[in-house]
């Protein structure tokens, strides 16, 4: 197969690209990425010379460019990971999120439709896979806020207090609204044109190579540099955390074995209040840096809550576990240890992305040209 993975130089994307390139040497994996601030080809330096890997610098909102990519590479499958994903940025500039997340997805769908319908086999053996988020579902309430601290990978409670694949969409931020719009377009292309599609909705990802605007790498870097740790409100908001390599494994299973037109929720069975997660993070970083226990607690700084800040997200992952045999591989404490060690062992990567040096490097090499 010839498979496009959009946003493959980003956080989740680089893990998916690496997995597919290494696991499926008979397939050609085409990484399509615009190399915006969150895209970094250094994330893929270990596979960049492999014969079944190809990089194309292109904008998924550019219809002619996407038509050309589809045609020139005889594309059989698309995994759409290209997205603006930071809620704070969406509040400041919702137009960018609408363009990339909604219009970009629509552009990919139309380019795929045009190319696949021109093929003798039409849609046979083709698939458009949309990677979405649990944030499209809205927010859950804290039915027992004192009972949620760190429930761990063995926590398998389900029911109305968890997002199901059938949960009604109810986005509350420009980011989640743009992703919800994209998902609706994807489903419409199946219902209207018969395009084979699948969608997955994941919980908060963490792990190596995440751009340090997100909570975990930001706080690791801030602790490392003795900077404040800004906590929204009282830190009572609850998130379900998923190790990125486990997410990549789930994407692999869904792409190759999932049912067409189905939705799969992917969660980590790891609900944590933000403030409790931050305390675990502080203890782990301080221990690995050789600091005394409690050394960085003073860096916690409570700030005004974010507008429209959803109280709680929690994923019911029974469907993917039951149908495809997927489960998280790590307890949260194991994943945090592995993650913190990676960032502390790779200070140059952190310094390059926070300084923007990597962007200047790509601009000097590629400018605005497509890279093939």
mmCIF file of C-alpha atoms in Angstrom:
data_model
loop_
_atom_site.group_PDB
_atom_site.id
_atom_site.type_symbol
_atom_site.label_atom_id
_atom_site.label_comp_id
_atom_site.label_asym_id
_atom_site.label_seq_id
_atom_site.Cartn_x
_atom_site.Cartn_y
_atom_site.Cartn_z
ATOM 1 C CA UNK A 1 0.000 0.000 0.000
ATOM 2 C CA UNK A 2 0.937 3.640 -0.440
ATOM 3 C CA UNK A 3 -0.170 5.387 2.753
ATOM 4 C CA UNK A 4 -0.229 9.128 3.464
ATOM 5 C CA UNK A 5 0.198 10.154 7.084
ATOM 6 C CA UNK A 6 -0.484 13.872 7.386
ATOM 7 C CA UNK A 7 1.177 15.769 10.207
ATOM 8 C CA UNK A 8 3.794 13.041 10.398
ATOM 9 C CA UNK A 9 6.492 15.390 11.703
ATOM 10 C CA UNK A 10 4.347 16.300 14.710
ATOM 11 C CA UNK A 11 4.043 14.688 18.123
ATOM 12 C CA UNK A 12 1.631 11.806 17.532
ATOM 13 C CA UNK A 13 2.422 11.694 13.819
ATOM 14 C CA UNK A 14 6.114 10.888 14.182
ATOM 15 C CA UNK A 15 5.319 7.895 16.384
ATOM 16 C CA UNK A 16 2.767 6.611 13.869
ATOM 17 C CA UNK A 17 5.109 7.158 10.908
ATOM 18 C CA UNK A 18 7.968 5.367 12.685
ATOM 19 C CA UNK A 19 5.743 2.424 13.621
ATOM 20 C CA UNK A 20 4.380 2.011 10.083
ATOM 21 C CA UNK A 21 7.749 2.437 8.353
ATOM 22 C CA UNK A 22 9.422 -0.143 10.573
ATOM 23 C CA UNK A 23 6.539 -2.612 10.778
ATOM 24 C CA UNK A 24 5.448 -2.547 7.126
ATOM 25 C CA UNK A 25 8.577 -2.415 4.929
ATOM 26 C CA UNK A 26 6.511 -3.550 1.939
ATOM 27 C CA UNK A 27 4.387 -0.359 2.139
ATOM 28 C CA UNK A 28 5.419 3.168 1.171
ATOM 29 C CA UNK A 29 4.735 5.660 3.968
ATOM 30 C CA UNK A 30 4.374 9.245 2.739
ATOM 31 C CA UNK A 31 4.696 11.886 5.437
ATOM 32 C CA UNK A 32 2.858 15.061 4.358
ATOM 33 C CA UNK A 33 3.593 17.958 6.700
ATOM 34 C CA UNK A 34 3.729 21.734 6.310
ATOM 35 C CA UNK A 35 6.401 21.996 9.038
ATOM 36 C CA UNK A 36 4.624 24.617 11.106
ATOM 37 C CA UNK A 37 5.948 25.333 14.607
ATOM 38 C CA UNK A 38 4.922 21.888 15.934
ATOM 39 C CA UNK A 39 6.393 19.901 13.032
ATOM 40 C CA UNK A 40 10.020 18.836 13.365
ATOM 41 C CA UNK A 41 11.792 16.445 10.989
ATOM 42 C CA UNK A 42 14.418 15.824 13.671
ATOM 43 C CA UNK A 43 11.709 13.677 15.268
ATOM 44 C CA UNK A 44 12.201 11.207 12.395
ATOM 45 C CA UNK A 45 15.958 11.309 11.873
ATOM 46 C CA UNK A 46 16.222 7.601 12.721
ATOM 47 C CA UNK A 47 14.087 6.533 9.727
ATOM 48 C CA UNK A 48 14.568 9.342 7.199
ATOM 49 C CA UNK A 49 16.859 7.251 4.968
ATOM 50 C CA UNK A 50 14.765 4.087 4.892
ATOM 51 C CA UNK A 51 13.616 3.136 1.365
ATOM 52 C CA UNK A 52 9.897 2.926 2.185
ATOM 53 C CA UNK A 53 9.733 6.421 3.734
ATOM 54 C CA UNK A 54 9.043 9.621 1.816
ATOM 55 C CA UNK A 55 8.538 13.189 3.005
ATOM 56 C CA UNK A 56 6.498 15.833 1.171
ATOM 57 C CA UNK A 57 6.305 19.390 2.465
ATOM 58 C CA UNK A 58 2.784 20.528 1.604
ATOM 59 C CA UNK A 59 -0.293 22.264 3.000
ATOM 60 C CA UNK A 60 -3.373 20.045 3.380
ATOM 61 C CA UNK A 61 -5.585 23.079 2.656
ATOM 62 C CA UNK A 62 -3.995 23.401 -0.825
ATOM 63 C CA UNK A 63 -6.373 21.447 -3.062
ATOM 64 C CA UNK A 64 -4.121 21.322 -6.102
ATOM 65 C CA UNK A 65 -1.189 20.159 -4.009
ATOM 66 C CA UNK A 66 -3.289 17.394 -2.417
ATOM 67 C CA UNK A 67 -4.571 16.288 -5.840
ATOM 68 C CA UNK A 68 -0.988 16.078 -7.050
ATOM 69 C CA UNK A 69 0.157 14.141 -3.987
ATOM 70 C CA UNK A 70 -2.688 11.639 -4.399
ATOM 71 C CA UNK A 71 -2.047 11.135 -8.109
ATOM 72 C CA UNK A 72 1.754 11.110 -8.082
ATOM 73 C CA UNK A 73 1.922 8.595 -5.240
ATOM 74 C CA UNK A 74 -1.043 6.361 -6.180
ATOM 75 C CA UNK A 75 -2.329 6.697 -2.618
ATOM 76 C CA UNK A 76 -4.366 3.851 -1.132
ATOM 77 C CA UNK A 77 -4.850 5.134 2.399
ATOM 78 C CA UNK A 78 -4.835 8.390 4.343
ATOM 79 C CA UNK A 79 -4.316 8.779 8.091
ATOM 80 C CA UNK A 80 -5.119 12.401 8.879
ATOM 81 C CA UNK A 81 -3.165 13.610 11.903
ATOM 82 C CA UNK A 82 -2.460 17.135 10.638
ATOM 83 C CA UNK A 83 -4.149 19.536 13.026
ATOM 84 C CA UNK A 84 -3.827 22.613 15.146
ATOM 85 C CA UNK A 85 -4.390 21.204 18.620
ATOM 86 C CA UNK A 86 -3.658 23.711 21.380
ATOM 87 C CA UNK A 87 -6.874 25.027 22.941
ATOM 88 C CA UNK A 88 -5.299 28.289 24.152
ATOM 89 C CA UNK A 89 -4.127 29.079 20.614
ATOM 90 C CA UNK A 90 -7.628 28.348 19.266
ATOM 91 C CA UNK A 91 -9.119 30.875 21.675
ATOM 92 C CA UNK A 92 -6.716 33.527 20.400
ATOM 93 C CA UNK A 93 -7.026 32.692 16.678
ATOM 94 C CA UNK A 94 -9.967 30.424 15.809
ATOM 95 C CA UNK A 95 -9.613 31.081 12.059
ATOM 96 C CA UNK A 96 -6.332 29.148 11.858
ATOM 97 C CA UNK A 97 -7.992 26.167 13.528
ATOM 98 C CA UNK A 98 -11.015 26.288 11.243
ATOM 99 C CA UNK A 99 -8.742 26.451 8.193
ATOM 100 C CA UNK A 100 -6.381 23.610 9.100
ATOM 101 C CA UNK A 101 -8.686 21.263 10.977
ATOM 102 C CA UNK A 102 -11.936 21.664 9.084
ATOM 103 C CA UNK A 103 -11.008 22.992 5.629
ATOM 104 C CA UNK A 104 -7.838 20.895 5.518
ATOM 105 C CA UNK A 105 -9.807 17.715 6.207
ATOM 106 C CA UNK A 106 -12.392 18.653 3.585
ATOM 107 C CA UNK A 107 -9.628 19.313 1.060
ATOM 108 C CA UNK A 108 -8.088 15.898 1.716
ATOM 109 C CA UNK A 109 -11.478 14.205 1.411
ATOM 110 C CA UNK A 110 -12.262 15.839 -1.921
ATOM 111 C CA UNK A 111 -8.791 15.116 -3.341
ATOM 112 C CA UNK A 112 -9.094 11.492 -2.239
ATOM 113 C CA UNK A 113 -12.602 11.203 -3.682
ATOM 114 C CA UNK A 114 -11.507 12.558 -7.046
ATOM 115 C CA UNK A 115 -8.475 10.297 -7.287
ATOM 116 C CA UNK A 116 -10.062 7.107 -5.931
ATOM 117 C CA UNK A 117 -13.137 7.449 -8.158
ATOM 118 C CA UNK A 118 -10.780 7.703 -11.152
ATOM 119 C CA UNK A 119 -9.144 4.363 -10.309
ATOM 120 C CA UNK A 120 -10.425 1.172 -11.994
ATOM 121 C CA UNK A 121 -10.997 -0.413 -8.573
ATOM 122 C CA UNK A 122 -12.698 2.764 -7.248
ATOM 123 C CA UNK A 123 -12.866 2.589 -3.452
ATOM 124 C CA UNK A 124 -11.825 -1.053 -3.134
ATOM 125 C CA UNK A 125 -8.806 -1.319 -0.841
ATOM 126 C CA UNK A 126 -8.955 2.384 0.062
ATOM 127 C CA UNK A 127 -9.433 4.046 3.478
ATOM 128 C CA UNK A 128 -9.630 7.564 4.903
ATOM 129 C CA UNK A 129 -8.807 7.481 8.627
ATOM 130 C CA UNK A 130 -9.592 10.605 10.644
ATOM 131 C CA UNK A 131 -7.825 11.046 13.989
ATOM 132 C CA UNK A 132 -10.063 13.038 16.303
ATOM 133 C CA UNK A 133 -10.194 13.939 19.988
ATOM 134 C CA UNK A 134 -12.339 13.285 23.048
ATOM 135 C CA UNK A 135 -12.882 17.055 23.300
ATOM 136 C CA UNK A 136 -15.552 16.920 20.578
ATOM 137 C CA UNK A 137 -17.833 15.225 23.122
ATOM 138 C CA UNK A 138 -17.835 18.222 25.448
ATOM 139 C CA UNK A 139 -17.338 17.714 29.170
ATOM 140 C CA UNK A 140 -18.219 15.248 31.906
ATOM 141 C CA UNK A 141 -19.079 16.207 35.456
ATOM 142 C CA UNK A 142 -17.153 15.216 38.551
ATOM 143 C CA UNK A 143 -19.629 12.824 40.115
ATOM 144 C CA UNK A 144 -17.124 11.966 42.846
ATOM 145 C CA UNK A 145 -14.315 14.508 42.645
ATOM 146 C CA UNK A 146 -12.606 13.290 45.832
ATOM 147 C CA UNK A 147 -12.356 9.786 44.370
ATOM 148 C CA UNK A 148 -10.433 10.816 41.267
ATOM 149 C CA UNK A 149 -6.708 11.126 41.784
ATOM 150 C CA UNK A 150 -4.808 8.653 39.661
ATOM 151 C CA UNK A 151 -6.862 5.634 38.780
ATOM 152 C CA UNK A 152 -4.161 3.822 36.823
ATOM 153 C CA UNK A 153 -4.232 1.525 33.809
ATOM 154 C CA UNK A 154 -6.186 -1.131 35.720
ATOM 155 C CA UNK A 155 -9.086 1.232 36.295
ATOM 156 C CA UNK A 156 -11.814 -0.091 34.019
ATOM 157 C CA UNK A 157 -14.972 1.607 35.268
ATOM 158 C CA UNK A 158 -17.433 2.434 32.511
ATOM 159 C CA UNK A 159 -20.898 3.794 32.080
ATOM 160 C CA UNK A 160 -22.691 7.105 31.652
ATOM 161 C CA UNK A 161 -19.807 8.989 33.276
ATOM 162 C CA UNK A 162 -17.502 8.111 30.356
ATOM 163 C CA UNK A 163 -17.474 9.112 26.694
ATOM 164 C CA UNK A 164 -18.870 6.396 24.433
ATOM 165 C CA UNK A 165 -18.581 6.223 20.646
ATOM 166 C CA UNK A 166 -22.272 7.124 20.592
ATOM 167 C CA UNK A 167 -21.935 10.173 22.855
ATOM 168 C CA UNK A 168 -23.426 13.267 21.238
ATOM 169 C CA UNK A 169 -20.939 15.856 20.026
ATOM 170 C CA UNK A 170 -20.955 18.980 22.174
ATOM 171 C CA UNK A 171 -17.711 20.945 21.581
ATOM 172 C CA UNK A 172 -16.944 23.906 23.844
ATOM 173 C CA UNK A 173 -13.797 25.482 22.348
ATOM 174 C CA UNK A 174 -12.854 26.666 18.847
ATOM 175 C CA UNK A 175 -10.381 23.775 18.726
ATOM 176 C CA UNK A 176 -12.937 21.081 19.543
ATOM 177 C CA UNK A 177 -15.524 22.745 17.285
ATOM 178 C CA UNK A 178 -13.095 22.627 14.354
ATOM 179 C CA UNK A 179 -12.370 18.942 14.987
ATOM 180 C CA UNK A 180 -16.072 18.148 15.333
ATOM 181 C CA UNK A 181 -16.754 19.878 12.008
ATOM 182 C CA UNK A 182 -14.013 17.828 10.361
ATOM 183 C CA UNK A 183 -15.458 14.587 11.737
ATOM 184 C CA UNK A 184 -18.890 15.455 10.346
ATOM 185 C CA UNK A 185 -17.398 16.020 6.895
ATOM 186 C CA UNK A 186 -15.618 12.657 7.069
ATOM 187 C CA UNK A 187 -18.841 10.828 7.908
ATOM 188 C CA UNK A 188 -20.699 12.735 5.192
ATOM 189 C CA UNK A 189 -18.256 11.496 2.535
ATOM 190 C CA UNK A 190 -19.051 7.924 3.520
ATOM 191 C CA UNK A 191 -22.787 8.491 3.569
ATOM 192 C CA UNK A 192 -22.890 10.550 0.359
ATOM 193 C CA UNK A 193 -20.160 9.051 -1.826
ATOM 194 C CA UNK A 194 -19.511 5.657 -0.267
ATOM 195 C CA UNK A 195 -15.939 6.513 0.717
ATOM 196 C CA UNK A 196 -14.514 3.972 3.203
ATOM 197 C CA UNK A 197 -13.754 5.924 6.376
ATOM 198 C CA UNK A 198 -12.995 5.314 10.024
ATOM 199 C CA UNK A 199 -12.663 7.748 12.949
ATOM 200 C CA UNK A 200 -10.989 7.444 16.331
ATOM 201 C CA UNK A 201 -11.284 9.780 19.305
ATOM 202 C CA UNK A 202 -8.402 9.756 21.757
ATOM 203 C CA UNK A 203 -7.749 11.168 25.212
ATOM 204 C CA UNK A 204 -4.785 13.392 26.175
ATOM 205 C CA UNK A 205 -1.516 12.025 24.785
ATOM 206 C CA UNK A 206 1.875 12.292 26.470
ATOM 207 C CA UNK A 207 5.349 10.985 25.727
ATOM 208 C CA UNK A 208 8.567 11.818 23.823
ATOM 209 C CA UNK A 209 8.701 14.500 21.103
ATOM 210 C CA UNK A 210 5.686 16.520 22.319
ATOM 211 C CA UNK A 211 6.016 20.244 21.653
ATOM 212 C CA UNK A 212 6.575 21.971 25.019
ATOM 213 C CA UNK A 213 3.441 24.090 24.959
ATOM 214 C CA UNK A 214 1.474 21.120 26.326
ATOM 215 C CA UNK A 215 1.321 20.512 30.066
ATOM 216 C CA UNK A 216 3.726 17.620 30.624
ATOM 217 C CA UNK A 217 6.711 18.687 28.443
ATOM 218 C CA UNK A 218 6.159 22.344 29.390
ATOM 219 C CA UNK A 219 6.347 21.558 33.088
ATOM 220 C CA UNK A 220 9.341 19.229 32.682
ATOM 221 C CA UNK A 221 11.176 22.018 30.873
ATOM 222 C CA UNK A 222 10.089 24.641 33.401
ATOM 223 C CA UNK A 223 11.207 22.515 36.361
ATOM 224 C CA UNK A 224 14.500 21.906 34.589
ATOM 225 C CA UNK A 225 14.979 25.670 34.173
ATOM 226 C CA UNK A 226 13.423 26.734 37.524
ATOM 227 C CA UNK A 227 10.519 28.566 35.898
ATOM 228 C CA UNK A 228 6.937 28.922 37.210
ATOM 229 C CA UNK A 229 4.454 26.090 36.674
ATOM 230 C CA UNK A 230 1.187 27.852 35.676
ATOM 231 C CA UNK A 231 -1.861 25.876 36.862
ATOM 232 C CA UNK A 232 -5.333 26.883 35.668
ATOM 233 C CA UNK A 233 -7.828 27.627 38.447
ATOM 234 C CA UNK A 234 -7.256 25.265 41.346
ATOM 235 C CA UNK A 235 -5.987 22.419 39.178
ATOM 236 C CA UNK A 236 -9.216 20.473 39.688
ATOM 237 C CA UNK A 237 -9.838 19.675 36.006
ATOM 238 C CA UNK A 238 -9.567 15.962 35.225
ATOM 239 C CA UNK A 239 -8.040 14.364 32.126
ATOM 240 C CA UNK A 240 -7.520 10.808 30.933
ATOM 241 C CA UNK A 241 -3.866 10.335 29.886
ATOM 242 C CA UNK A 242 -2.711 8.037 27.078
ATOM 243 C CA UNK A 243 0.931 7.161 26.331
ATOM 244 C CA UNK A 244 1.602 8.141 22.723
ATOM 245 C CA UNK A 245 3.154 4.821 21.699
ATOM 246 C CA UNK A 246 0.018 3.043 22.902
ATOM 247 C CA UNK A 247 -2.010 5.440 20.762
ATOM 248 C CA UNK A 248 0.168 4.635 17.741
ATOM 249 C CA UNK A 249 -0.473 0.917 18.276
ATOM 250 C CA UNK A 250 -4.203 1.585 18.398
ATOM 251 C CA UNK A 251 -4.053 3.576 15.151
ATOM 252 C CA UNK A 252 -2.215 0.679 13.503
ATOM 253 C CA UNK A 253 -4.904 -1.782 14.622
ATOM 254 C CA UNK A 254 -7.778 0.452 13.515
ATOM 255 C CA UNK A 255 -6.240 1.227 10.117
ATOM 256 C CA UNK A 256 -5.602 -2.421 9.302
ATOM 257 C CA UNK A 257 -8.431 -4.202 11.137
ATOM 258 C CA UNK A 258 -11.112 -1.662 12.045
ATOM 259 C CA UNK A 259 -14.585 -1.782 10.525
ATOM 260 C CA UNK A 260 -15.404 0.757 7.838
ATOM 261 C CA UNK A 261 -17.606 3.672 8.970
ATOM 262 C CA UNK A 262 -17.037 2.847 12.644
ATOM 263 C CA UNK A 263 -15.769 5.079 15.452
ATOM 264 C CA UNK A 264 -13.304 3.858 18.065
ATOM 265 C CA UNK A 265 -12.537 5.582 21.368
ATOM 266 C CA UNK A 266 -8.935 5.290 22.604
ATOM 267 C CA UNK A 267 -8.257 6.097 26.265
ATOM 268 C CA UNK A 268 -5.536 5.392 28.778
ATOM 269 C CA UNK A 269 -7.699 4.346 31.768
ATOM 270 C CA UNK A 270 -5.729 7.043 33.606
ATOM 271 C CA UNK A 271 -7.849 9.842 35.061
ATOM 272 C CA UNK A 272 -5.886 12.447 36.959
ATOM 273 C CA UNK A 273 -6.696 15.819 38.427
ATOM 274 C CA UNK A 274 -4.254 18.294 36.910
ATOM 275 C CA UNK A 275 -2.838 19.279 40.299
ATOM 276 C CA UNK A 276 -2.198 15.646 41.291
ATOM 277 C CA UNK A 277 -0.534 14.889 37.965
ATOM 278 C CA UNK A 278 1.670 17.964 38.388
ATOM 279 C CA UNK A 279 2.782 16.794 41.831
ATOM 280 C CA UNK A 280 3.746 13.384 40.417
ATOM 281 C CA UNK A 281 5.621 15.149 37.631
ATOM 282 C CA UNK A 282 7.489 17.382 40.082
ATOM 283 C CA UNK A 283 8.518 14.437 42.266
ATOM 284 C CA UNK A 284 9.726 12.472 39.228
ATOM 285 C CA UNK A 285 11.715 15.320 37.674
ATOM 286 C CA UNK A 286 13.270 16.352 40.993
ATOM 287 C CA UNK A 287 14.278 12.772 41.762
ATOM 288 C CA UNK A 288 15.883 12.275 38.341
ATOM 289 C CA UNK A 289 17.671 15.625 38.593
ATOM 290 C CA UNK A 290 18.972 14.772 42.053
ATOM 291 C CA UNK A 291 16.970 17.518 43.762
ATOM 292 C CA UNK A 292 15.626 17.005 47.300
ATOM 293 C CA UNK A 293 11.978 15.989 47.586
ATOM 294 C CA UNK A 294 9.687 19.022 47.418
ATOM 295 C CA UNK A 295 12.407 21.201 45.884
ATOM 296 C CA UNK A 296 10.247 22.379 42.959
ATOM 297 C CA UNK A 297 6.871 22.542 44.720
ATOM 298 C CA UNK A 298 7.330 26.295 45.122
ATOM 299 C CA UNK A 299 7.220 26.707 41.324
ATOM 300 C CA UNK A 300 3.462 25.934 41.254
ATOM 301 C CA UNK A 301 1.649 29.152 40.328
ATOM 302 C CA UNK A 302 -2.145 29.240 40.148
ATOM 303 C CA UNK A 303 -3.455 31.412 37.292
ATOM 304 C CA UNK A 304 -6.900 32.474 36.055
ATOM 305 C CA UNK A 305 -8.841 29.602 34.556
ATOM 306 C CA UNK A 306 -9.101 29.249 30.805
ATOM 307 C CA UNK A 307 -12.409 30.393 29.216
ATOM 308 C CA UNK A 308 -14.758 27.450 28.664
ATOM 309 C CA UNK A 309 -12.390 25.061 30.419
ATOM 310 C CA UNK A 310 -14.023 21.607 30.354
ATOM 311 C CA UNK A 311 -14.169 19.983 33.785
ATOM 312 C CA UNK A 312 -13.465 16.350 32.906
ATOM 313 C CA UNK A 313 -12.773 14.038 29.977
ATOM 314 C CA UNK A 314 -12.849 10.248 30.327
ATOM 315 C CA UNK A 315 -12.890 7.628 27.583
ATOM 316 C CA UNK A 316 -14.693 4.282 27.517
ATOM 317 C CA UNK A 317 -12.329 2.081 25.450
ATOM 318 C CA UNK A 318 -14.240 -1.186 25.673
ATOM 319 C CA UNK A 319 -15.043 -1.267 21.950
ATOM 320 C CA UNK A 320 -11.448 -1.211 20.684
ATOM 321 C CA UNK A 321 -10.436 -3.630 23.445
ATOM 322 C CA UNK A 322 -13.243 -6.029 22.608
ATOM 323 C CA UNK A 323 -13.053 -5.867 18.803
ATOM 324 C CA UNK A 324 -9.334 -5.332 18.178
ATOM 325 C CA UNK A 325 -7.666 -6.577 21.363
ATOM 326 C CA UNK A 326 -6.017 -3.259 22.254
ATOM 327 C CA UNK A 327 -5.139 -2.222 25.788
ATOM 328 C CA UNK A 328 -2.652 0.327 27.186
ATOM 329 C CA UNK A 329 0.752 -1.236 27.778
ATOM 330 C CA UNK A 330 1.970 0.993 30.617
ATOM 331 C CA UNK A 331 0.836 2.050 34.043
ATOM 332 C CA UNK A 332 0.825 5.849 34.223
ATOM 333 C CA UNK A 333 3.766 6.036 36.609
ATOM 334 C CA UNK A 334 5.806 3.916 34.166
ATOM 335 C CA UNK A 335 4.863 6.168 31.279
ATOM 336 C CA UNK A 336 5.699 9.337 33.217
ATOM 337 C CA UNK A 337 9.083 7.911 34.235
ATOM 338 C CA UNK A 338 9.863 6.995 30.623
ATOM 339 C CA UNK A 339 8.683 10.382 29.380
ATOM 340 C CA UNK A 340 10.595 12.469 31.922
ATOM 341 C CA UNK A 341 13.779 10.483 31.293
ATOM 342 C CA UNK A 342 13.486 11.100 27.539
ATOM 343 C CA UNK A 343 13.184 14.888 27.918
ATOM 344 C CA UNK A 344 15.995 15.082 30.461
ATOM 345 C CA UNK A 345 18.190 12.899 28.241
ATOM 346 C CA UNK A 346 17.451 15.090 25.203
ATOM 347 C CA UNK A 347 18.035 18.679 26.398
ATOM 348 C CA UNK A 348 19.258 19.755 22.948
ATOM 349 C CA UNK A 349 15.915 18.762 21.404
ATOM 350 C CA UNK A 350 14.074 20.782 24.058
ATOM 351 C CA UNK A 351 16.357 23.781 23.632
ATOM 352 C CA UNK A 352 16.046 23.701 19.827
ATOM 353 C CA UNK A 353 12.253 23.639 19.801
ATOM 354 C CA UNK A 354 11.844 26.258 22.522
ATOM 355 C CA UNK A 355 14.320 28.581 20.802
ATOM 356 C CA UNK A 356 12.851 28.020 17.327
ATOM 357 C CA UNK A 357 16.283 27.063 15.951
ATOM 358 C CA UNK A 358 14.845 24.019 14.152
ATOM 359 C CA UNK A 359 12.419 26.283 12.227
ATOM 360 C CA UNK A 360 15.230 28.493 10.990
ATOM 361 C CA UNK A 361 17.087 25.384 9.839
ATOM 362 C CA UNK A 362 14.154 24.153 7.740
ATOM 363 C CA UNK A 363 13.518 27.587 6.296
ATOM 364 C CA UNK A 364 17.144 27.817 5.173
ATOM 365 C CA UNK A 365 16.964 24.360 3.593
ATOM 366 C CA UNK A 366 13.487 24.260 2.104
ATOM 367 C CA UNK A 367 11.926 27.708 2.131
ATOM 368 C CA UNK A 368 8.389 27.355 0.816
ATOM 369 C CA UNK A 369 9.202 24.603 -1.671
ATOM 370 C CA UNK A 370 7.625 21.172 -1.587
ATOM 371 C CA UNK A 371 10.153 18.589 -0.453
ATOM 372 C CA UNK A 372 10.023 15.237 -2.243
#
